mmCIF file of C-alpha atoms (C1' of nucleotides) in Angstrom:
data_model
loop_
_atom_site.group_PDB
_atom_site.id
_atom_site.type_symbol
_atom_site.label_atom_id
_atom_site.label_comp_id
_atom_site.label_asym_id
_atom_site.label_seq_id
_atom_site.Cartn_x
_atom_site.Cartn_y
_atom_site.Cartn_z
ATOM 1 C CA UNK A 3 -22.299 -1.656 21.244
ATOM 2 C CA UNK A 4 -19.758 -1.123 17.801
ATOM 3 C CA UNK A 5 -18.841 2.546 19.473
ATOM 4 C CA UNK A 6 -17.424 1.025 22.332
ATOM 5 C CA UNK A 7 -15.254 -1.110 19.366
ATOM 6 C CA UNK A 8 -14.334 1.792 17.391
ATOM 7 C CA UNK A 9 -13.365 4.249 20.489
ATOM 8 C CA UNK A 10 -11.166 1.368 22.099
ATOM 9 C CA UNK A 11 -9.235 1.591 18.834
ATOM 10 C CA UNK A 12 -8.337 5.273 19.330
ATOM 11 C CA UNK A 13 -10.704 6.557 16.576
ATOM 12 C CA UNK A 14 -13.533 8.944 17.406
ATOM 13 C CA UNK A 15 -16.912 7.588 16.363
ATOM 14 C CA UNK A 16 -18.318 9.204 13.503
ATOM 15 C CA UNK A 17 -21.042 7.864 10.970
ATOM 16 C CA UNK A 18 -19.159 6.711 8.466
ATOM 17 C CA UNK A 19 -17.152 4.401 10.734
ATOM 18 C CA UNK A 20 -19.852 3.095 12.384
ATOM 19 C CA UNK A 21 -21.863 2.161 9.398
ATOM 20 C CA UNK A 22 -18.704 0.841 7.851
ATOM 21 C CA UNK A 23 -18.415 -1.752 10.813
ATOM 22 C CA UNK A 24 -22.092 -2.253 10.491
ATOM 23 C CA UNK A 25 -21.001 -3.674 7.397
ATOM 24 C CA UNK A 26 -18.458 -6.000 7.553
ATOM 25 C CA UNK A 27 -19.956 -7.034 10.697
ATOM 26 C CA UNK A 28 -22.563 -8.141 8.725
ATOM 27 C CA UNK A 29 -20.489 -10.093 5.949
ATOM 28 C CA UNK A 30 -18.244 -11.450 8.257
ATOM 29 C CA UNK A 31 -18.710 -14.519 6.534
ATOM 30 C CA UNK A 32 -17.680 -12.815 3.244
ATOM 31 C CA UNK A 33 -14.747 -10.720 2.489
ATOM 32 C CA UNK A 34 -15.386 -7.127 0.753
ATOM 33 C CA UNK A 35 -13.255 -5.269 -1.586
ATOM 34 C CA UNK A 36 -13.578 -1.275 -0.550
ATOM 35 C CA UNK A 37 -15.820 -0.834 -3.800
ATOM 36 C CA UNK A 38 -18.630 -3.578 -1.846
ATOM 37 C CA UNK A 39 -18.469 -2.113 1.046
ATOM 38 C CA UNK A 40 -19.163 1.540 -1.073
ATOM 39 C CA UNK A 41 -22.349 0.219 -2.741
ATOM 40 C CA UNK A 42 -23.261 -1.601 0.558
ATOM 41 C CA UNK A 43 -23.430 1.833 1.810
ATOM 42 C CA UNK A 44 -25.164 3.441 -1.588
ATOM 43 C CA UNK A 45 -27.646 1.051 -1.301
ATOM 44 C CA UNK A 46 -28.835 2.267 2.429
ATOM 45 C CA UNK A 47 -28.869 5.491 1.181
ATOM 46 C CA UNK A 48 -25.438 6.665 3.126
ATOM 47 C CA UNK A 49 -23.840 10.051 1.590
ATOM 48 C CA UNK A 50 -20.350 8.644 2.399
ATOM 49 C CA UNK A 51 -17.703 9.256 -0.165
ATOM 50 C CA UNK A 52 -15.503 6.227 -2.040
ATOM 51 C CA UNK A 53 -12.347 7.717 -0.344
ATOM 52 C CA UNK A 54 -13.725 7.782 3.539
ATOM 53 C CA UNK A 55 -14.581 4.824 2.429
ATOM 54 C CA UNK A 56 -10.676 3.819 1.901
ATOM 55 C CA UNK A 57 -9.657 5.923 4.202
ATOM 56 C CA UNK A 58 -11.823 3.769 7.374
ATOM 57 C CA UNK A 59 -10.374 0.782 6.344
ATOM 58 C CA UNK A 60 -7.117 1.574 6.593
ATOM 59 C CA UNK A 61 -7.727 3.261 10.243
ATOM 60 C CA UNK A 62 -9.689 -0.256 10.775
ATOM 61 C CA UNK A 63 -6.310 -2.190 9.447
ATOM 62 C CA UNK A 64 -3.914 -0.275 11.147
ATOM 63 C CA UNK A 65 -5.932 0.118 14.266
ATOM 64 C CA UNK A 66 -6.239 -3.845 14.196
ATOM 65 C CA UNK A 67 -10.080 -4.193 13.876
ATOM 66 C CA UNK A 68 -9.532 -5.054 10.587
ATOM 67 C CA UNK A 69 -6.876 -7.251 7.837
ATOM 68 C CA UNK A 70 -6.391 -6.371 4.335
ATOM 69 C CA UNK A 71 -5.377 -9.055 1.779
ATOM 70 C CA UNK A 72 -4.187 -9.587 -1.551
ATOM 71 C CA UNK A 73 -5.718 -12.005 -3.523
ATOM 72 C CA UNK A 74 -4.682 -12.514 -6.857
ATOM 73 C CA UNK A 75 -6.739 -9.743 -8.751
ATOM 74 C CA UNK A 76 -5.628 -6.577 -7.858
ATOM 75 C CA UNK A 77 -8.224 -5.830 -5.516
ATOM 76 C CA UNK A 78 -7.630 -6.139 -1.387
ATOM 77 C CA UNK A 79 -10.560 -7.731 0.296
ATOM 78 C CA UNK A 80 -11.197 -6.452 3.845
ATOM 79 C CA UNK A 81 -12.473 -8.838 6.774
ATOM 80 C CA UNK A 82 -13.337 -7.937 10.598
ATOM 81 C CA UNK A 83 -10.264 -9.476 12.998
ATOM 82 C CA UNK A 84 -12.204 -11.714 14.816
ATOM 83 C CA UNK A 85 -9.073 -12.542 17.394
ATOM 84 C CA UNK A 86 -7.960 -15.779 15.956
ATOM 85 C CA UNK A 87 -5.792 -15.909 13.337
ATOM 86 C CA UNK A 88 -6.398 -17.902 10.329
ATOM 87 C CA UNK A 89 -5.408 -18.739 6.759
ATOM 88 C CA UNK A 90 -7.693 -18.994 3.523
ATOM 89 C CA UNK A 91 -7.716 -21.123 0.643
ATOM 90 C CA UNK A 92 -9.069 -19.290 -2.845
ATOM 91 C CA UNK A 93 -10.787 -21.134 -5.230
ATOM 92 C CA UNK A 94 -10.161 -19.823 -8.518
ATOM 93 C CA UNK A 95 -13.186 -20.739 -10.235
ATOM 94 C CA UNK A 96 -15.747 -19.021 -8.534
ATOM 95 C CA UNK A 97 -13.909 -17.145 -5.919
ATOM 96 C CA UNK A 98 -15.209 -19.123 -2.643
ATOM 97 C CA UNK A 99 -12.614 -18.236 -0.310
ATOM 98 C CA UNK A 100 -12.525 -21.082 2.920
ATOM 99 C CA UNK A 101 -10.366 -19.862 6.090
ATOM 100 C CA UNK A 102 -7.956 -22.946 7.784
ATOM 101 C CA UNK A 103 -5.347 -22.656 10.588
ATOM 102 C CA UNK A 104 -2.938 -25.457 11.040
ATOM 103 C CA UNK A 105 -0.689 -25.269 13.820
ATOM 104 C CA UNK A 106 2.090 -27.425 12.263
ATOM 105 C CA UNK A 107 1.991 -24.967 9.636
ATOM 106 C CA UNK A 108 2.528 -21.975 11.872
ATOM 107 C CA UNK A 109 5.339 -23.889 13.932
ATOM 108 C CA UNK A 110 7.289 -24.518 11.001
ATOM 109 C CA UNK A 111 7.255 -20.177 9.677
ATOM 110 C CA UNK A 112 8.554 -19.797 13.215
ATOM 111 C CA UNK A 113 11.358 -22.354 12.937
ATOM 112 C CA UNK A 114 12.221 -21.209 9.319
ATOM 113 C CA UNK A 115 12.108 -17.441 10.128
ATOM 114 C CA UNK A 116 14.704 -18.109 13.198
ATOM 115 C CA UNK A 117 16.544 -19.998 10.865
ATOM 116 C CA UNK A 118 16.878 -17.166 8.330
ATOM 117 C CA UNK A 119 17.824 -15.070 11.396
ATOM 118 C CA UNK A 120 14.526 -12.742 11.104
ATOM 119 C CA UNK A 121 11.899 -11.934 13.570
ATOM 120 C CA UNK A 122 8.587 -12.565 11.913
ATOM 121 C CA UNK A 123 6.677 -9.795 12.277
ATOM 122 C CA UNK A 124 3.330 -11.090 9.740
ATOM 123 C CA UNK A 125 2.603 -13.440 7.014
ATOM 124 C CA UNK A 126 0.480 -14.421 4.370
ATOM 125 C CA UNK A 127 -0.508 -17.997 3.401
ATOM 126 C CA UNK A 128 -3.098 -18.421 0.365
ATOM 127 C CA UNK A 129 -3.979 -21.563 -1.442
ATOM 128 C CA UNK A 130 -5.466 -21.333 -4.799
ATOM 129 C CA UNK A 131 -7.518 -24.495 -6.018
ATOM 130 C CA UNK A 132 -10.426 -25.321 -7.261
ATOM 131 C CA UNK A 133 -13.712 -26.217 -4.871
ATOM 132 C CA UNK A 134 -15.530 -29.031 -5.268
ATOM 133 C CA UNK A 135 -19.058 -26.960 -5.356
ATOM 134 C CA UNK A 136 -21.254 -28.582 -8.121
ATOM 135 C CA UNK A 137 -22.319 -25.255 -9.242
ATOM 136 C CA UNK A 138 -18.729 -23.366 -8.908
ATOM 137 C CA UNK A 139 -18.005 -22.790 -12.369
ATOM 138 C CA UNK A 140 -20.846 -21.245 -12.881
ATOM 139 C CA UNK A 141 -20.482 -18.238 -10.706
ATOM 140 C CA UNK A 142 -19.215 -15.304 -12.544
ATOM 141 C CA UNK A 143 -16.981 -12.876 -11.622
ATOM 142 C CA UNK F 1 20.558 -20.880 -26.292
ATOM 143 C CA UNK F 2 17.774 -19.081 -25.134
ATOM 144 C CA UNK F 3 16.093 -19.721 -28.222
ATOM 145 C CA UNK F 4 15.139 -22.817 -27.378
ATOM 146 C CA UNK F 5 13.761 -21.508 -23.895
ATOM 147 C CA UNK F 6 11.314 -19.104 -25.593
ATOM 148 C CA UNK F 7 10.395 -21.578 -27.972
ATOM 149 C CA UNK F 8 9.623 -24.640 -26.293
ATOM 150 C CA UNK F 9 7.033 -22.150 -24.295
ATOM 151 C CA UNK F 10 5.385 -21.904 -27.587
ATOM 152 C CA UNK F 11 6.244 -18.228 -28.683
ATOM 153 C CA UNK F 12 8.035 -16.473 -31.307
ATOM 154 C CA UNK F 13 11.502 -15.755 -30.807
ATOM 155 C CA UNK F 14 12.008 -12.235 -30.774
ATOM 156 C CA UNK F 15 14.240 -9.603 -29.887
ATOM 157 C CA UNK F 16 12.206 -8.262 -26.640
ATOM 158 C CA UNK F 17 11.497 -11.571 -25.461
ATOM 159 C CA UNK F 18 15.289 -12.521 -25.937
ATOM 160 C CA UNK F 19 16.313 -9.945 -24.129
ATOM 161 C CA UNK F 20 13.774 -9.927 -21.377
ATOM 162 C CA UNK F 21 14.778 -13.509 -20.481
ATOM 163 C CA UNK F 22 18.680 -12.580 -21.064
ATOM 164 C CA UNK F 23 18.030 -9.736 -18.141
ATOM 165 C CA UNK F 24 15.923 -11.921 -15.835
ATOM 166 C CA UNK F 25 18.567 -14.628 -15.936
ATOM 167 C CA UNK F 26 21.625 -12.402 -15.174
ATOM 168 C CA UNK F 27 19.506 -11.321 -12.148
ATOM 169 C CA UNK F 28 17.989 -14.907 -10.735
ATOM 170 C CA UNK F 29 18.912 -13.942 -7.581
ATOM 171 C CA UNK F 30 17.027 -10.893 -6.985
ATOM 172 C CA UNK F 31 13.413 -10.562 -7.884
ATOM 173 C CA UNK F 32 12.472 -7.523 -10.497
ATOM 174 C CA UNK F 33 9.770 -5.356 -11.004
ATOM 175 C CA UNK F 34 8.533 -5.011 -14.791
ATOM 176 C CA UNK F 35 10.039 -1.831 -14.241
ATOM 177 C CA UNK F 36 13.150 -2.437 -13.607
ATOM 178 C CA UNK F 37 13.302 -4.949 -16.148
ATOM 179 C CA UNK F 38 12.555 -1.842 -18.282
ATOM 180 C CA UNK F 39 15.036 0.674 -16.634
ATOM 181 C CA UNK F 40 17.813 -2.330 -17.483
ATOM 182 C CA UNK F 41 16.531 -2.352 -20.929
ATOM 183 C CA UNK F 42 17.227 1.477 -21.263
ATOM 184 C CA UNK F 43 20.677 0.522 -19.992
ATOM 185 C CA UNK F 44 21.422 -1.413 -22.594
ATOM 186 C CA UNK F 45 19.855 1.114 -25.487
ATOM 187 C CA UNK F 46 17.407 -1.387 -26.350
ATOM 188 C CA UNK F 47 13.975 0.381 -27.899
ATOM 189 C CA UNK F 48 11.902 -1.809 -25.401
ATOM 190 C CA UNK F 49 8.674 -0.231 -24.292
ATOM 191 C CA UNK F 50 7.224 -0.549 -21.187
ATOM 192 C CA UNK F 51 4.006 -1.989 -22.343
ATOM 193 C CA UNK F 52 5.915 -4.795 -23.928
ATOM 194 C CA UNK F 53 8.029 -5.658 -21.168
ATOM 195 C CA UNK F 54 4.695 -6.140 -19.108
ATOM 196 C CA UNK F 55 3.016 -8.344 -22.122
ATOM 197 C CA UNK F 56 6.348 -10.490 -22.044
ATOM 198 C CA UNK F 57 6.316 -11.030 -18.434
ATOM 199 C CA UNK F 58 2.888 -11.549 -18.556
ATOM 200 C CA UNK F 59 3.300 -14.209 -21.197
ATOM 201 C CA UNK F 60 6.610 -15.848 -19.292
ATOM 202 C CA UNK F 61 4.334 -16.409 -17.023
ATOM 203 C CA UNK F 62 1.289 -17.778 -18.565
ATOM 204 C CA UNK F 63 3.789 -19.921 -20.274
ATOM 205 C CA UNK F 64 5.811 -21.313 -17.012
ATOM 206 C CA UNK F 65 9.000 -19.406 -17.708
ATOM 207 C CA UNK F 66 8.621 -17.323 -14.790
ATOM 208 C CA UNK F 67 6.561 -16.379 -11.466
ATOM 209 C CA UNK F 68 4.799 -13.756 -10.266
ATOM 210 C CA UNK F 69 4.482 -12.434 -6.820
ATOM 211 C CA UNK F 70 2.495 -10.382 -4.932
ATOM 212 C CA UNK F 71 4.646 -8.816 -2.011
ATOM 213 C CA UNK F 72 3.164 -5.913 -0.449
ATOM 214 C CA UNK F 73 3.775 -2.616 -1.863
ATOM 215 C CA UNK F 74 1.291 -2.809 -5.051
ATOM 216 C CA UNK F 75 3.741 -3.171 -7.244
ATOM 217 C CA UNK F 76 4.265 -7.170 -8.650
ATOM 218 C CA UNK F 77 7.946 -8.798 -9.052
ATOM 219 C CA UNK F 78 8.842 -11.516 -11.248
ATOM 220 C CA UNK F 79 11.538 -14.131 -11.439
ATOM 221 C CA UNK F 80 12.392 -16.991 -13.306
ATOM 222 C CA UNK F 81 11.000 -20.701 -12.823
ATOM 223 C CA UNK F 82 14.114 -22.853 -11.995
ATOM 224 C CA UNK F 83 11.621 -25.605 -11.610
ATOM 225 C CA UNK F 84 12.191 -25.967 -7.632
ATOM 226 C CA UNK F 85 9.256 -24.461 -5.856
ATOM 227 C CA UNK F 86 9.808 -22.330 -2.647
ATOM 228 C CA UNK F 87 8.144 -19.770 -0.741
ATOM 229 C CA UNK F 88 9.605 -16.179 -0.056
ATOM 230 C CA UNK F 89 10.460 -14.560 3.257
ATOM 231 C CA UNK F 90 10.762 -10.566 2.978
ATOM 232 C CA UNK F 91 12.427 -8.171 4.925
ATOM 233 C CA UNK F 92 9.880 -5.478 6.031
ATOM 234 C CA UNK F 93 12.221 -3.024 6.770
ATOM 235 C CA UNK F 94 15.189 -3.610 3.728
ATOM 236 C CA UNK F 95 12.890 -5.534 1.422
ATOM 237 C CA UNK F 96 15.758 -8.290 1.255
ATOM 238 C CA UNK F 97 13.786 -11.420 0.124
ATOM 239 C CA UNK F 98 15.296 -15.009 0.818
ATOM 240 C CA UNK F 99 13.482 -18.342 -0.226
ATOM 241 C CA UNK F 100 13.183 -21.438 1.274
ATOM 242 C CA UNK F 101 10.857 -24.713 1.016
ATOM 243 C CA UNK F 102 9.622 -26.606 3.654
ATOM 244 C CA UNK F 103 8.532 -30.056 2.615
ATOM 245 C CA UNK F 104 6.101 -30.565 6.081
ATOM 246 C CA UNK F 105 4.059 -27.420 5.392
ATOM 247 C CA UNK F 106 4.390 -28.667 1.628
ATOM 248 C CA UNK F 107 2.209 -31.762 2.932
ATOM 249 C CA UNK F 108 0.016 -29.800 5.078
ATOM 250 C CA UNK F 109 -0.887 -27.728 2.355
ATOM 251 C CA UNK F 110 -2.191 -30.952 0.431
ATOM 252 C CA UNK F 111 -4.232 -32.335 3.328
ATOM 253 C CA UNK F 112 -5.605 -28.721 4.209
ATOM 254 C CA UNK F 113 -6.989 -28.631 0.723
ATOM 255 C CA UNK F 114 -8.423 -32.369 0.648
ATOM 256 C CA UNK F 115 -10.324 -31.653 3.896
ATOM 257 C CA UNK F 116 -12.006 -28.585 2.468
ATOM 258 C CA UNK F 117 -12.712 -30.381 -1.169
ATOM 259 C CA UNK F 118 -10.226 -28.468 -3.285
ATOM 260 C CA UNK F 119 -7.894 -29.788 -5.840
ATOM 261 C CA UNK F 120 -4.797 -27.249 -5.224
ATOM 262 C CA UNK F 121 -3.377 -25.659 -8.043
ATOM 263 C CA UNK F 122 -0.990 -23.057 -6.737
ATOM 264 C CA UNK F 123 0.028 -21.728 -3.108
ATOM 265 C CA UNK F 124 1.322 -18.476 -2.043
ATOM 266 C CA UNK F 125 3.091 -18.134 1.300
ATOM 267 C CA UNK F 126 4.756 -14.973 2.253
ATOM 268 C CA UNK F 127 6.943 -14.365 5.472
ATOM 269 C CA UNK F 128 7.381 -11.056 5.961
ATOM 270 C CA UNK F 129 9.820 -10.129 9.655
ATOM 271 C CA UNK F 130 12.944 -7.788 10.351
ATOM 272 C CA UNK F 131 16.256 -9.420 9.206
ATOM 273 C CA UNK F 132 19.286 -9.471 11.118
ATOM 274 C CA UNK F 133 21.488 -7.273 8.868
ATOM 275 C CA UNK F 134 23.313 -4.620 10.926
ATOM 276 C CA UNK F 135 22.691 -2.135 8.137
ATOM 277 C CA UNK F 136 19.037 -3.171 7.453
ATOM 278 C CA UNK F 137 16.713 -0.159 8.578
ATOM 279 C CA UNK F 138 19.396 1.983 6.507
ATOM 280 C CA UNK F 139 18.474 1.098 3.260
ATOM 281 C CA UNK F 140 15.579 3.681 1.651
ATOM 282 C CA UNK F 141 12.816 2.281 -0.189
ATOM 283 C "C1'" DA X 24 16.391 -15.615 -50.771
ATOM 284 C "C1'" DA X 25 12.350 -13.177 -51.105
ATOM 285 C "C1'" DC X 26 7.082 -13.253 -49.756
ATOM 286 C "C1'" DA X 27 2.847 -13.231 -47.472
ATOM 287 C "C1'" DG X 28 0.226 -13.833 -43.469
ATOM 288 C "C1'" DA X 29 0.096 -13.651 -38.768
ATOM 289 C "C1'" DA X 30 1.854 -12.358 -34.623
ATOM 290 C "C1'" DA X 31 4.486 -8.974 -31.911
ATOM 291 C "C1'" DT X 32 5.858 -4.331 -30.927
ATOM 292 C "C1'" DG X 33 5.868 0.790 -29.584
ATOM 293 C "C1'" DA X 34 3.729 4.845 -28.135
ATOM 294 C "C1'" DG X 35 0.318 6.925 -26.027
ATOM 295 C "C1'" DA X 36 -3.733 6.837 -23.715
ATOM 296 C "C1'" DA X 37 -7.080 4.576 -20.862
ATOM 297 C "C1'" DG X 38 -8.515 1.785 -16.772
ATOM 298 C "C1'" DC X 39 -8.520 0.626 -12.168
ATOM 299 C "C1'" DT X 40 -7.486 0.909 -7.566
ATOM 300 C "C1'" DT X 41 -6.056 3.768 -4.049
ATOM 301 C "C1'" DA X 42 -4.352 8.134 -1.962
ATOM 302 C "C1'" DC X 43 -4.385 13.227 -1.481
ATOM 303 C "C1'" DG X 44 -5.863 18.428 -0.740
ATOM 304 C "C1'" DC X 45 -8.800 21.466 0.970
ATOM 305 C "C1'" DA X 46 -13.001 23.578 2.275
ATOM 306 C "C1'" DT X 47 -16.765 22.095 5.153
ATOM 307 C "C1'" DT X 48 -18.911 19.280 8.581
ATOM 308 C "C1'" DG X 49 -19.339 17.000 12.833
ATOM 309 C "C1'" DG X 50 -17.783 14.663 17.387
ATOM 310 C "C1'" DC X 51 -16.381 15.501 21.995
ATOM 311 C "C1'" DG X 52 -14.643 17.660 26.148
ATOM 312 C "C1'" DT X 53 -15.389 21.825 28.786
ATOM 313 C "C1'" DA T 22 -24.262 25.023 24.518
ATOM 314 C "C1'" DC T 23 -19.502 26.214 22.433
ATOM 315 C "C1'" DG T 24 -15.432 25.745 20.068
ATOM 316 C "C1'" DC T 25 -11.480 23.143 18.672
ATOM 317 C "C1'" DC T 26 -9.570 19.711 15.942
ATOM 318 C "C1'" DA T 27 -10.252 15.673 13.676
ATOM 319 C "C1'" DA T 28 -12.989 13.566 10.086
ATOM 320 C "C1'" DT T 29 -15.502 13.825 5.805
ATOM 321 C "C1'" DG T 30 -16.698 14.616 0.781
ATOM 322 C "C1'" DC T 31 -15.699 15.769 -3.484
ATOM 323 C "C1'" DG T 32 -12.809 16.202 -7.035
ATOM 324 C "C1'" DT T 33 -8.449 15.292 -8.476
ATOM 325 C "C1'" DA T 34 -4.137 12.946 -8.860
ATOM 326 C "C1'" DA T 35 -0.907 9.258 -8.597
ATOM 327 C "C1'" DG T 36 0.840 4.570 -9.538
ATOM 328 C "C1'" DC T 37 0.664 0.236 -11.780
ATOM 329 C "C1'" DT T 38 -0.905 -2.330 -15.537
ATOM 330 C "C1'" DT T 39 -3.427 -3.113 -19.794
ATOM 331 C "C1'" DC T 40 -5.432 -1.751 -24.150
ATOM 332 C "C1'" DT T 41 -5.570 0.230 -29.030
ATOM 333 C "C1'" DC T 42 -3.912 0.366 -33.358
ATOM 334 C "C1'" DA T 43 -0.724 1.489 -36.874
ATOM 335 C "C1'" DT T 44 3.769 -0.338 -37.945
ATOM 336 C "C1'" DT T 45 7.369 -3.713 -37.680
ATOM 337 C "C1'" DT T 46 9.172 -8.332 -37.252
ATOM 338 C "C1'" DC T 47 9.024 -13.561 -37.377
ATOM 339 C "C1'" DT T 48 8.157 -17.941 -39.619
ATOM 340 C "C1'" DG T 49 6.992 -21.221 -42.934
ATOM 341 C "C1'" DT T 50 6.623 -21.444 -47.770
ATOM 342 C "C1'" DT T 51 7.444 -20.571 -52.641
#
DNA sequence: AACAGAAATGAGAAGCTTACGCATTGGCGT
DNA sequence: ACGCCAATGCGTAAGCTTCTCATTTCTGTT
């Protein structure tokens, strides 16, 4: 069951947070901005406020349940840590975002962090292109 | 001359602009926030407003001149294109930044984005770690 | 060298995302 | 079942960036 999720993180289980993992559990395959995951929760008739909202997230990012990126666009995107880490390629047509890990790639940020004499504590690799979807440009926003 | 800079990138040579790029050329080894840009502009008693110095960034940009970057902290930093691409490495605790390029994850990048159908058009990679500076965790924001 | 048209600027205000304050509500251990 | 303390909701506020529009400044041309 989610509880046993959200309790294991330290956070007592409340509505809100459960219905919030409901969520992204749900869209795993997506990535939501907070604002989604606020009409996700208008639209099943929750009474739960735009800043709990904000506020879950960042218990679910700090916490580790949860990673917060930065796409270009001012808006972070929010997806469930599913354990293995990964990478994600942006295409910036019609905002299809693809996740990748390459371990070459993650050997050589080790090697070049040593080399700059810091201990890597996170980082963040995004590719912007454009997909090869027949229909991509169509998409809007 | 600068001039020549600004217009090659196909935009009128003005005073702002001049001294925009003057200001983010003196400080090519840092990166700057449009603020700061701004704050340097009051320095100098030039009747720069802030609004402008974010359209002439913006439009550096758009034009080549200079880059962008997301680190994390919400606010955006900009530096000037010296036509050599490389990736950043931050400093979590001091917010040092140091660049480097690393021509295997270069090609990984390509072949990452062929196997998922995407023609690349940009790449963002971020490193952010503790650096080895005794008096790092001293300095305040 | 002065002119006209178009583009750029400055100042303030608006927009957007995200965080905060406080009274109220709701989990959870006893 | 009870009460404490954390969590929530709402409104508000803060921070960064962009927009609006009247005014100023370039640029190519007389």
């Amino acid at each position: 069951m989610d509880q046993q999720t959200i309790r294991k993180a330290g956070l007592k289980v409340t509505l809100p947070r459960m219905k919030i993992l409901e969520i992204l559990e749900e869209n795993s395959q997506r990535h939501m901005t907070a604002e989604e995951v606020y009409k996700e929760l208008l639209l099943r008739d929750e009474e739960i406020g735009l800043a709990t909202v904000y506020r879950v997230l960042t218990q679910f990012e700090a916490a580790g349940l949860a990673e917060r990126h930065h796409f270009e666009g001012g808006q972070a995107v929010f997806e469930l840590n599913r354990g293995e880490h990964h990478d994600h390629i942006v295409c910036i047509t019609c905002g299809k975002v693809e996740e990748f890990m390459d371990e070459t790639i993650e050997k050589c940020q080790a090697k070049i962090a040593r080399r700059h004499g810091f201990r890597i504590a996170d980082h963040s690799l995004i590719l912007y292109g454009e997909c090869d979807n027949p229909e991509c440009p169509n998409r809007p926003k």
